[in-house]
CSV table of C-alpha atoms in Angstrom, one decimal:
chain,number,residue,atom,x,y,z
A,1,MET,CA,145.4,88.3,110.1
A,2,ASN,CA,141.6,88.9,109.8
A,3,LYS,CA,140.7,92.0,111.6
A,4,ASN,CA,137.0,91.4,111.5
A,5,PHE,CA,135.9,90.6,115.0
A,6,PHE,CA,132.3,91.4,115.5
A,7,PRO,CA,130.0,89.6,113.1
A,8,ALA,CA,126.8,91.3,114.0
A,9,LEU,CA,124.8,88.2,113.3
A,10,MET,CA,121.6,90.2,112.9
A,11,MET,CA,122.2,93.7,111.4
A,12,GLY,CA,119.7,93.6,108.6
A,13,LEU,CA,116.4,92.0,107.6
A,14,ALA,CA,115.1,89.5,105.0
A,15,ALA,CA,112.0,87.5,104.6
A,16,ILE,CA,111.7,83.9,105.8
A,17,SER,CA,108.0,83.3,105.7
A,18,SER,CA,107.0,86.7,107.2
A,19,THR,CA,110.2,87.7,109.1
A,20,ALA,CA,113.8,86.7,109.5
A,21,ILE,CA,117.1,88.2,110.6
A,22,LEU,CA,119.9,88.9,108.2
A,23,ALA,CA,123.5,89.2,109.4
A,24,SER,CA,126.0,91.4,108.0
A,25,PRO,CA,129.6,91.8,109.0
A,26,VAL,CA,131.0,94.7,111.0
A,27,HIS,CA,134.7,95.3,110.6
A,28,ALA,CA,136.6,96.0,113.7
A,29,GLU,CA,137.6,99.4,112.4
A,30,ASP,CA,134.0,100.3,111.8
A,31,LYS,CA,132.6,98.7,114.9
A,32,LYS,CA,131.0,101.1,117.4
A,33,ALA,CA,132.5,100.7,120.9
A,34,GLY,CA,129.1,100.1,122.4
A,35,GLN,CA,128.0,97.1,120.4
A,36,ILE,CA,127.0,94.3,122.7
A,37,HIS,CA,125.1,91.0,122.8
A,38,VAL,CA,122.3,90.8,125.3
A,39,ARG,CA,121.4,87.2,126.3
A,40,GLY,CA,118.8,86.5,128.9
A,41,SER,CA,115.1,86.2,129.6
A,42,VAL,CA,112.3,88.7,129.1
A,43,LEU,CA,111.0,90.3,132.3
A,44,ASN,CA,108.6,92.7,130.6
A,45,TYR,CA,107.7,94.0,127.1
A,46,SER,CA,106.0,97.4,126.8
A,47,GLY,CA,106.0,97.9,123.1
A,48,SER,CA,109.0,100.2,122.8
A,49,THR,CA,111.1,98.8,125.7
A,50,LEU,CA,112.1,95.2,126.5
A,51,LYS,CA,113.3,94.6,130.0
A,52,VAL,CA,115.7,91.6,130.1
A,53,LYS,CA,117.3,89.7,132.9
A,54,THR,CA,120.7,88.9,131.4
A,55,ARG,CA,122.6,85.6,131.9
A,56,GLU,CA,125.0,87.6,134.1
A,57,GLY,CA,122.0,88.4,136.4
A,58,GLU,CA,121.7,92.1,135.5
A,59,THR,CA,118.5,93.8,134.5
A,60,VAL,CA,118.7,95.7,131.2
A,61,ASP,CA,116.1,98.0,129.6
A,62,VAL,CA,116.5,97.6,125.8
A,63,ALA,CA,114.9,100.4,123.8
A,64,LEU,CA,113.5,99.1,120.6
A,65,ALA,CA,114.3,101.3,117.6
A,66,ASP,CA,111.7,102.4,115.1
A,67,GLY,CA,111.0,99.6,112.7
A,68,TRP,CA,112.6,96.9,114.9
A,69,LYS,CA,112.1,93.3,113.9
A,70,VAL,CA,111.7,90.0,115.8
A,71,SER,CA,112.5,86.5,114.6
A,72,SER,CA,112.9,83.0,116.2
A,73,VAL,CA,114.7,79.8,115.7
A,74,ALA,CA,113.5,76.2,115.0
A,75,ASN,CA,115.3,72.9,115.7
A,76,ALA,CA,117.2,71.3,112.9
A,77,LYS,CA,119.4,68.2,112.8
A,78,VAL,CA,123.1,67.6,112.1
A,79,THR,CA,122.0,65.5,109.1
A,80,ASP,CA,120.3,68.6,107.7
A,81,ILE,CA,123.7,70.1,107.1
A,82,LYS,CA,124.6,69.5,103.5
A,83,PRO,CA,127.6,70.5,101.3
A,84,GLY,CA,126.9,74.0,99.9
A,85,ASP,CA,124.9,75.1,102.9
A,86,PHE,CA,125.9,78.4,104.6
A,87,VAL,CA,126.2,78.0,108.3
A,88,GLY,CA,127.2,80.0,111.4
A,89,ILE,CA,129.1,77.9,114.0
A,90,ALA,CA,130.2,79.1,117.4
A,91,SER,CA,133.0,76.9,118.5
A,92,LEU,CA,135.9,76.5,121.0
A,93,PRO,CA,139.4,75.1,120.4
A,94,ARG,CA,139.7,71.4,121.3
A,95,LYS,CA,142.5,70.0,123.4
A,96,GLY,CA,143.4,67.5,120.8
A,97,GLY,CA,143.4,70.1,118.0
A,98,GLY,CA,140.7,71.6,115.8
A,99,ASP,CA,137.5,73.2,117.0
A,100,GLY,CA,134.4,71.8,118.6
A,101,ALA,CA,131.0,73.4,117.9
A,102,LEU,CA,129.0,75.0,120.7
A,103,GLU,CA,126.0,75.7,118.4
A,104,VAL,CA,125.2,75.6,114.7
A,105,LEU,CA,122.9,78.0,112.7
A,106,ILE,CA,121.9,76.9,109.3
A,107,PHE,CA,121.1,79.9,107.1
A,108,PRO,CA,118.4,79.8,104.5
A,109,PRO,CA,119.7,80.0,100.9
A,110,ALA,CA,118.6,83.6,100.6
A,111,LEU,CA,121.1,84.6,103.3
A,112,LYS,CA,124.1,82.7,101.9
A,113,GLY,CA,127.3,84.7,102.3
A,114,THR,CA,126.0,86.8,105.2
A,115,GLY,CA,128.8,87.9,107.6
A,116,GLU,CA,131.2,85.5,106.0
A,117,GLY,CA,134.4,84.9,108.0
A,118,SER,CA,135.7,83.7,111.3
A,119,TYR,CA,135.6,86.1,114.3
A,120,GLY,CA,136.0,86.3,118.0
A,121,TRP,CA,132.7,85.6,119.8
A,122,ASP,CA,131.4,86.1,123.3
A,123,LEU,CA,129.3,83.0,123.8
A,124,LYS,CA,132.1,81.5,126.0
A,125,PRO,CA,135.6,82.7,126.7
A,126,ASN,CA,137.9,82.0,123.7
A,127,SER,CA,135.0,81.1,121.5
A,128,SER,CA,134.7,82.1,117.8
A,129,MET,CA,132.0,82.4,115.3
A,130,THR,CA,132.5,81.1,111.8
A,131,ASN,CA,130.1,82.0,109.0
A,132,ALA,CA,131.0,79.9,106.1
A,133,THR,CA,130.0,77.5,103.3
A,134,VAL,CA,130.0,73.7,104.0
A,135,ALA,CA,132.6,72.1,101.8
A,136,ASP,CA,131.9,68.6,103.0
A,137,ALA,CA,130.3,66.8,106.0
A,138,VAL,CA,131.8,63.6,107.2
A,139,LYS,CA,130.4,61.3,109.9
A,140,GLY,CA,132.8,61.0,112.8
A,141,VAL,CA,133.1,58.9,115.9
A,142,ASP,CA,131.9,61.9,118.1
A,143,GLY,CA,129.1,63.1,115.8
A,144,ARG,CA,129.9,64.9,112.6
A,145,THR,CA,132.9,66.9,111.4
A,146,VAL,CA,132.2,69.6,108.8
A,147,THR,CA,134.8,71.3,106.6
A,148,VAL,CA,133.7,74.9,106.0
A,149,SER,CA,135.3,77.4,103.6
A,150,TYR,CA,135.4,81.2,103.8
A,151,HIS,CA,137.5,83.8,101.9
A,152,GLY,CA,139.6,81.0,100.4
A,153,LYS,CA,140.3,79.4,103.8
A,154,GLU,CA,139.1,76.1,105.2
A,155,LYS,CA,138.3,75.1,108.8
A,156,LYS,CA,137.3,71.7,110.2
A,157,ILE,CA,134.8,71.8,113.1
A,158,SER,CA,133.5,68.8,115.0
A,159,ILE,CA,129.9,68.8,116.0
A,160,PRO,CA,129.5,66.6,119.2
A,161,GLU,CA,126.3,64.9,120.1
A,162,GLY,CA,123.9,67.2,121.8
A,163,THR,CA,125.1,70.4,120.1
A,164,PRO,CA,122.2,72.7,119.3
A,165,VAL,CA,121.5,73.0,115.6
A,166,VAL,CA,118.9,75.5,114.5
A,167,THR,CA,117.6,77.6,111.6
A,168,PHE,CA,115.5,80.8,111.5
A,169,ALA,CA,111.8,80.8,112.1
A,170,PRO,CA,109.0,83.5,112.1
A,171,ALA,CA,108.0,85.3,115.3
A,172,THR,CA,105.9,88.2,116.4
A,173,ALA,CA,106.1,90.7,119.2
A,174,GLY,CA,103.5,88.6,121.0
A,175,ASP,CA,106.2,86.0,121.6
A,176,LEU,CA,108.1,88.4,123.9
A,177,VAL,CA,106.4,87.1,127.0
A,178,PRO,CA,107.9,87.0,130.5
A,179,GLY,CA,110.4,84.2,130.7
A,180,ALA,CA,111.0,84.0,126.9
A,181,ILE,CA,114.7,83.6,126.1
A,182,VAL,CA,116.2,86.2,123.9
A,183,PHE,CA,119.4,87.0,122.0
A,184,ILE,CA,119.7,90.7,121.1
A,185,PRO,CA,122.5,92.4,119.1
A,186,ALA,CA,122.4,95.9,120.6
A,187,GLU,CA,124.2,99.2,121.0
A,188,LYS,CA,125.0,100.5,124.4
A,189,ALA,CA,125.5,104.3,124.9
A,190,ALA,CA,125.3,106.8,127.6
A,191,THR,CA,121.6,107.2,126.8
A,192,GLY,CA,120.9,103.5,127.2
A,193,THR,CA,120.8,100.2,125.2
A,194,THR,CA,119.1,100.2,121.8
A,195,ALA,CA,118.3,97.3,119.4
A,196,HIS,CA,116.9,97.0,115.9
A,197,GLN,CA,116.5,93.2,116.1
A,198,VAL,CA,115.4,90.6,118.7
A,199,LEU,CA,115.8,86.8,118.4
A,200,VAL,CA,113.3,85.1,120.7
A,201,GLY,CA,112.9,81.4,121.8
A,202,LYS,CA,109.6,79.7,120.9
A,203,LYS,CA,108.1,76.2,121.5
A,204,GLY,CA,111.0,75.3,123.8
A,205,VAL,CA,113.7,76.2,121.3
A,206,VAL,CA,116.0,78.9,122.5
A,207,PRO,CA,118.6,81.0,120.5
A,208,PRO,CA,121.8,79.1,121.2
A,209,MET,CA,124.2,81.8,119.9
């Protein structure tokens, strides 16, 4: 059984235009107990602290570590997904079998292999995140079903109509305006919540993961 459970989707950095976020896997045995995902909207950004109202309705002050980075997402289409692409798909089990996508992230070629595997995810209860290579993409009656492969395994995931499909895009600290939607992989400790990366929504496109 794969013991990897927390694919810190954004635990390093690489350039996509000026800035992008690079994921790297964190194995369960190496995972710090305080690793969390902060999802919500910006209340205030002061330069070293980002105040966020979370989707659960709480207010969280996120301390931005030295050298922190920000990136964004841009809309893509299901038809942009091609065999050989590396994708991150959050999904839920379907009643009829297989998985149905909640969102799809198309990684740029430079980030292929990042965080490869299938892990538990906290977007919704019982959801998982699969970072894998597209083996094939077949048009289906309810959208598109992709077969992805990782570590010698295969998984079929249906992508229903309306599923958010995005890729990375540049952003700056100036995009952290009140009301902006953010996704932040962070660490929570007794001293507070700290982050090295922030993913922010721009131009009406919000981080779906």
